[in-house]
Amino acid sequence: NPASNFIQVNCPSEFISDISIFSVTGEKCDVNSNYNYSQIDISTLHSGVYFVRLKLSDNQFISKKISIN
């Protein structure tokens, strides 16, 4: 589902060591997340497709595609 202001991360915050968002061209985007990584403010990003990358505490990565209105 397209998002416009915030996205919710459904992973226990103690397992997340970093969250990054990248454009389809691979450029890292500046976004704000709250202290426990459960919600990411995407309101400053332009409409389009982005990739969210979670770095977990065991150094594994999870990537998900998101669409922003």
GROMACS .gro file of N, CA and C in nm:
model
  207
    1ASN      N    1   0.083  -0.119   0.000
    1ASN     CA    2   0.000   0.000   0.000
    1ASN      C    3   0.087   0.125   0.000
    2PRO      N    4   0.050   0.223  -0.077
    2PRO     CA    5   0.130   0.347  -0.077
    2PRO      C    6   0.126   0.418   0.058
    3ALA      N    7   0.235   0.481   0.093
    3ALA     CA    8   0.246   0.558   0.217
    3ALA      C    9   0.267   0.704   0.181
    4SER      N   10   0.244   0.793   0.278
    4SER     CA   11   0.267   0.935   0.249
    4SER      C   12   0.340   1.008   0.360
    5ASN      N   13   0.319   0.973   0.487
    5ASN     CA   14   0.384   1.045   0.597
    5ASN      C   15   0.475   0.958   0.682
    6PHE      N   16   0.429   0.841   0.718
    6PHE     CA   17   0.505   0.752   0.805
    6PHE      C   18   0.493   0.609   0.756
    7ILE      N   19   0.596   0.529   0.784
    7ILE     CA   20   0.584   0.386   0.766
    7ILE      C   21   0.613   0.320   0.899
    8GLN      N   22   0.547   0.210   0.924
    8GLN     CA   23   0.559   0.136   1.048
    8GLN      C   24   0.649   0.016   1.025
    9VAL      N   25   0.743  -0.008   1.116
    9VAL     CA   26   0.832  -0.124   1.108
    9VAL      C   27   0.784  -0.225   1.211
   10ASN      N   28   0.748  -0.342   1.162
   10ASN     CA   29   0.697  -0.448   1.250
   10ASN      C   30   0.806  -0.550   1.280
   11CYS      N   31   0.904  -0.506   1.355
   11CYS     CA   32   1.015  -0.590   1.399
   11CYS      C   33   1.057  -0.537   1.536
   12PRO      N   34   1.079  -0.625   1.632
   12PRO     CA   35   1.121  -0.576   1.764
   12PRO      C   36   1.247  -0.490   1.753
   13SER      N   37   1.243  -0.371   1.811
   13SER     CA   38   1.352  -0.274   1.797
   13SER      C   39   1.485  -0.326   1.850
   14GLU      N   40   1.484  -0.418   1.943
   14GLU     CA   41   1.611  -0.470   1.995
   14GLU      C   42   1.685  -0.554   1.891
   15PHE      N   43   1.619  -0.594   1.783
   15PHE     CA   44   1.682  -0.670   1.675
   15PHE      C   45   1.735  -0.580   1.563
   16ILE      N   46   1.700  -0.451   1.565
   16ILE     CA   47   1.738  -0.359   1.459
   16ILE      C   48   1.855  -0.272   1.504
   17SER      N   49   1.962  -0.271   1.424
   17SER     CA   50   2.075  -0.184   1.457
   17SER      C   51   2.080  -0.060   1.368
   18ASP      N   52   2.011  -0.064   1.251
   18ASP     CA   53   2.010   0.052   1.164
   18ASP      C   54   1.897   0.038   1.062
   19ILE      N   55   1.842   0.152   1.021
   19ILE     CA   56   1.742   0.156   0.914
   19ILE      C   57   1.787   0.261   0.813
   20SER      N   58   1.788   0.222   0.685
   20SER     CA   59   1.823   0.313   0.577
   20SER      C   60   1.716   0.307   0.469
   21ILE      N   61   1.697   0.418   0.400
   21ILE     CA   62   1.605   0.423   0.286
   21ILE      C   63   1.685   0.471   0.166
   22PHE      N   64   1.667   0.400   0.052
   22PHE     CA   65   1.738   0.431  -0.070
   22PHE      C   66   1.639   0.454  -0.183
   23SER      N   67   1.673   0.547  -0.273
   23SER     CA   68   1.593   0.569  -0.393
   23SER      C   69   1.622   0.455  -0.491
   24VAL      N   70   1.547   0.448  -0.599
   24VAL     CA   71   1.570   0.342  -0.698
   24VAL      C   72   1.705   0.358  -0.767
   25THR      N   73   1.765   0.476  -0.759
   25THR     CA   74   1.898   0.497  -0.817
   25THR      C   75   2.010   0.463  -0.719
   26GLY      N   76   1.975   0.422  -0.597
   26GLY     CA   77   2.073   0.382  -0.497
   26GLY      C   78   2.117   0.493  -0.404
   27GLU      N   79   2.060   0.613  -0.418
   27GLU     CA   80   2.096   0.725  -0.332
   27GLU      C   81   2.032   0.708  -0.194
   28LYS      N   82   2.113   0.723  -0.088
   28LYS     CA   83   2.061   0.713   0.048
   28LYS      C   84   1.983   0.839   0.082
   29CYS      N   85   1.864   0.822   0.138
   29CYS     CA   86   1.776   0.934   0.171
   29CYS      C   87   1.783   0.963   0.321
   30ASP      N   88   1.775   1.091   0.354
   30ASP     CA   89   1.771   1.132   0.494
   30ASP      C   90   1.628   1.125   0.544
   31VAL      N   91   1.606   1.046   0.648
   31VAL     CA   92   1.474   1.034   0.711
   31VAL      C   93   1.492   1.030   0.861
   32ASN      N   94   1.386   1.061   0.933
   32ASN     CA   95   1.388   1.057   1.079
   32ASN      C   96   1.309   0.937   1.128
   33SER      N   97   1.366   0.866   1.224
   33SER     CA   98   1.292   0.756   1.287
   33SER      C   99   1.289   0.784   1.437
   34ASN      N  100   1.185   0.735   1.502
   34ASN     CA  101   1.178   0.758   1.645
   34ASN      C  102   1.279   0.669   1.716
   35TYR      N  103   1.293   0.685   1.844
   35TYR     CA  104   1.398   0.621   1.921
   35TYR      C  105   1.404   0.469   1.902
   36ASN      N  106   1.290   0.403   1.896
   36ASN     CA  107   1.294   0.257   1.889
   36ASN      C  108   1.270   0.203   1.749
   37TYR      N  109   1.285   0.285   1.646
   37TYR     CA  110   1.276   0.244   1.506
   37TYR      C  111   1.138   0.192   1.463
   38SER      N  112   1.037   0.209   1.544
   38SER     CA  113   0.908   0.152   1.506
   38SER      C  114   0.835   0.236   1.400
   39GLN      N  115   0.869   0.363   1.388
   39GLN     CA  116   0.801   0.450   1.292
   39GLN      C  117   0.904   0.539   1.223
   40ILE      N  118   0.894   0.547   1.090
   40ILE     CA  119   0.988   0.627   1.012
   40ILE      C  120   0.912   0.738   0.941
   41ASP      N  121   0.958   0.860   0.957
   41ASP     CA  122   0.897   0.976   0.893
   41ASP      C  123   0.947   0.986   0.750
   42ILE      N  124   0.857   0.968   0.653
   42ILE     CA  125   0.892   0.976   0.512
   42ILE      C  126   0.828   1.097   0.444
   43SER      N  127   0.777   1.188   0.522
   43SER     CA  128   0.703   1.303   0.467
   43SER      C  129   0.790   1.395   0.382
   44THR      N  130   0.922   1.390   0.398
   44THR     CA  131   1.010   1.477   0.320
   44THR      C  132   1.052   1.414   0.187
   45LEU      N  133   1.015   1.289   0.164
   45LEU     CA  134   1.053   1.221   0.040
   45LEU      C  135   0.952   1.250  -0.071
   46HIS      N  136   1.000   1.259  -0.193
   46HIS     CA  137   0.913   1.280  -0.309
   46HIS      C  138   0.839   1.151  -0.342
   47SER      N  139   0.731   1.162  -0.416
   47SER     CA  140   0.657   1.045  -0.461
   47SER      C  141   0.748   0.954  -0.542
   48GLY      N  142   0.728   0.824  -0.526
   48GLY     CA  143   0.808   0.729  -0.602
   48GLY      C  144   0.829   0.600  -0.527
   49VAL      N  145   0.920   0.520  -0.579
   49VAL     CA  146   0.952   0.390  -0.521
   49VAL      C  147   1.085   0.400  -0.448
   50TYR      N  148   1.091   0.342  -0.330
   50TYR     CA  149   1.211   0.343  -0.246
   50TYR      C  150   1.232   0.204  -0.188
   51PHE      N  151   1.350   0.183  -0.134
   51PHE     CA  152   1.382   0.057  -0.068
   51PHE      C  153   1.422   0.086   0.077
   52VAL      N  154   1.359   0.015   0.169
   52VAL     CA  155   1.392   0.026   0.311
   52VAL      C  156   1.484  -0.090   0.344
   53ARG      N  157   1.598  -0.060   0.404
   53ARG     CA  158   1.692  -0.165   0.443
   53ARG      C  159   1.710  -0.165   0.594
   54LEU      N  160   1.677  -0.276   0.657
   54LEU     CA  161   1.697  -0.294   0.800
   54LEU      C  162   1.826  -0.372   0.820
   55LYS      N  163   1.912  -0.322   0.905
   55LYS     CA  164   2.029  -0.399   0.947
   55LYS      C  165   1.996  -0.455   1.085
   56LEU      N  166   2.000  -0.585   1.096
   56LEU     CA  167   1.965  -0.650   1.222
   56LEU      C  168   2.089  -0.665   1.310
   57SER      N  169   2.066  -0.688   1.438
   57SER     CA  170   2.176  -0.696   1.533
   57SER      C  171   2.272  -0.811   1.505
   58ASP      N  172   2.228  -0.912   1.429
   58ASP     CA  173   2.317  -1.023   1.393
   58ASP      C  174   2.385  -1.000   1.257
   59ASN      N  175   2.384  -0.874   1.209
   59ASN     CA  176   2.445  -0.830   1.083
   59ASN      C  177   2.378  -0.885   0.958
   60GLN      N  178   2.257  -0.932   0.968
   60GLN     CA  179   2.178  -0.968   0.851
   60GLN      C  180   2.103  -0.844   0.804
   61PHE      N  181   2.064  -0.843   0.676
   61PHE     CA  182   1.989  -0.731   0.620
   61PHE      C  183   1.856  -0.780   0.566
   62ILE      N  184   1.754  -0.696   0.580
   62ILE     CA  185   1.622  -0.719   0.522
   62ILE      C  186   1.590  -0.596   0.440
   63SER      N  187   1.552  -0.615   0.315
   63SER     CA  188   1.514  -0.503   0.228
   63SER      C  189   1.371  -0.519   0.182
   64LYS      N  190   1.298  -0.408   0.181
   64LYS     CA  191   1.159  -0.407   0.136
   64LYS      C  192   1.137  -0.286   0.046
   65LYS      N  193   1.057  -0.305  -0.057
   65LYS     CA  194   1.021  -0.197  -0.148
   65LYS      C  195   0.899  -0.125  -0.093
   66ILE      N  196   0.901   0.009  -0.098
   66ILE     CA  197   0.785   0.088  -0.057
   66ILE      C  198   0.751   0.186  -0.168
   67SER      N  199   0.625   0.225  -0.171
   67SER     CA  200   0.577   0.323  -0.267
   67SER      C  201   0.524   0.443  -0.188
   68ILE      N  202   0.566   0.563  -0.227
   68ILE     CA  203   0.525   0.685  -0.156
   68ILE      C  204   0.439   0.770  -0.248
   69ASN      N  205   0.325   0.815  -0.195
   69ASN     CA  206   0.233   0.904  -0.271
   69ASN      C  207   0.286   1.044  -0.270
   0.00000   0.00000   0.00000
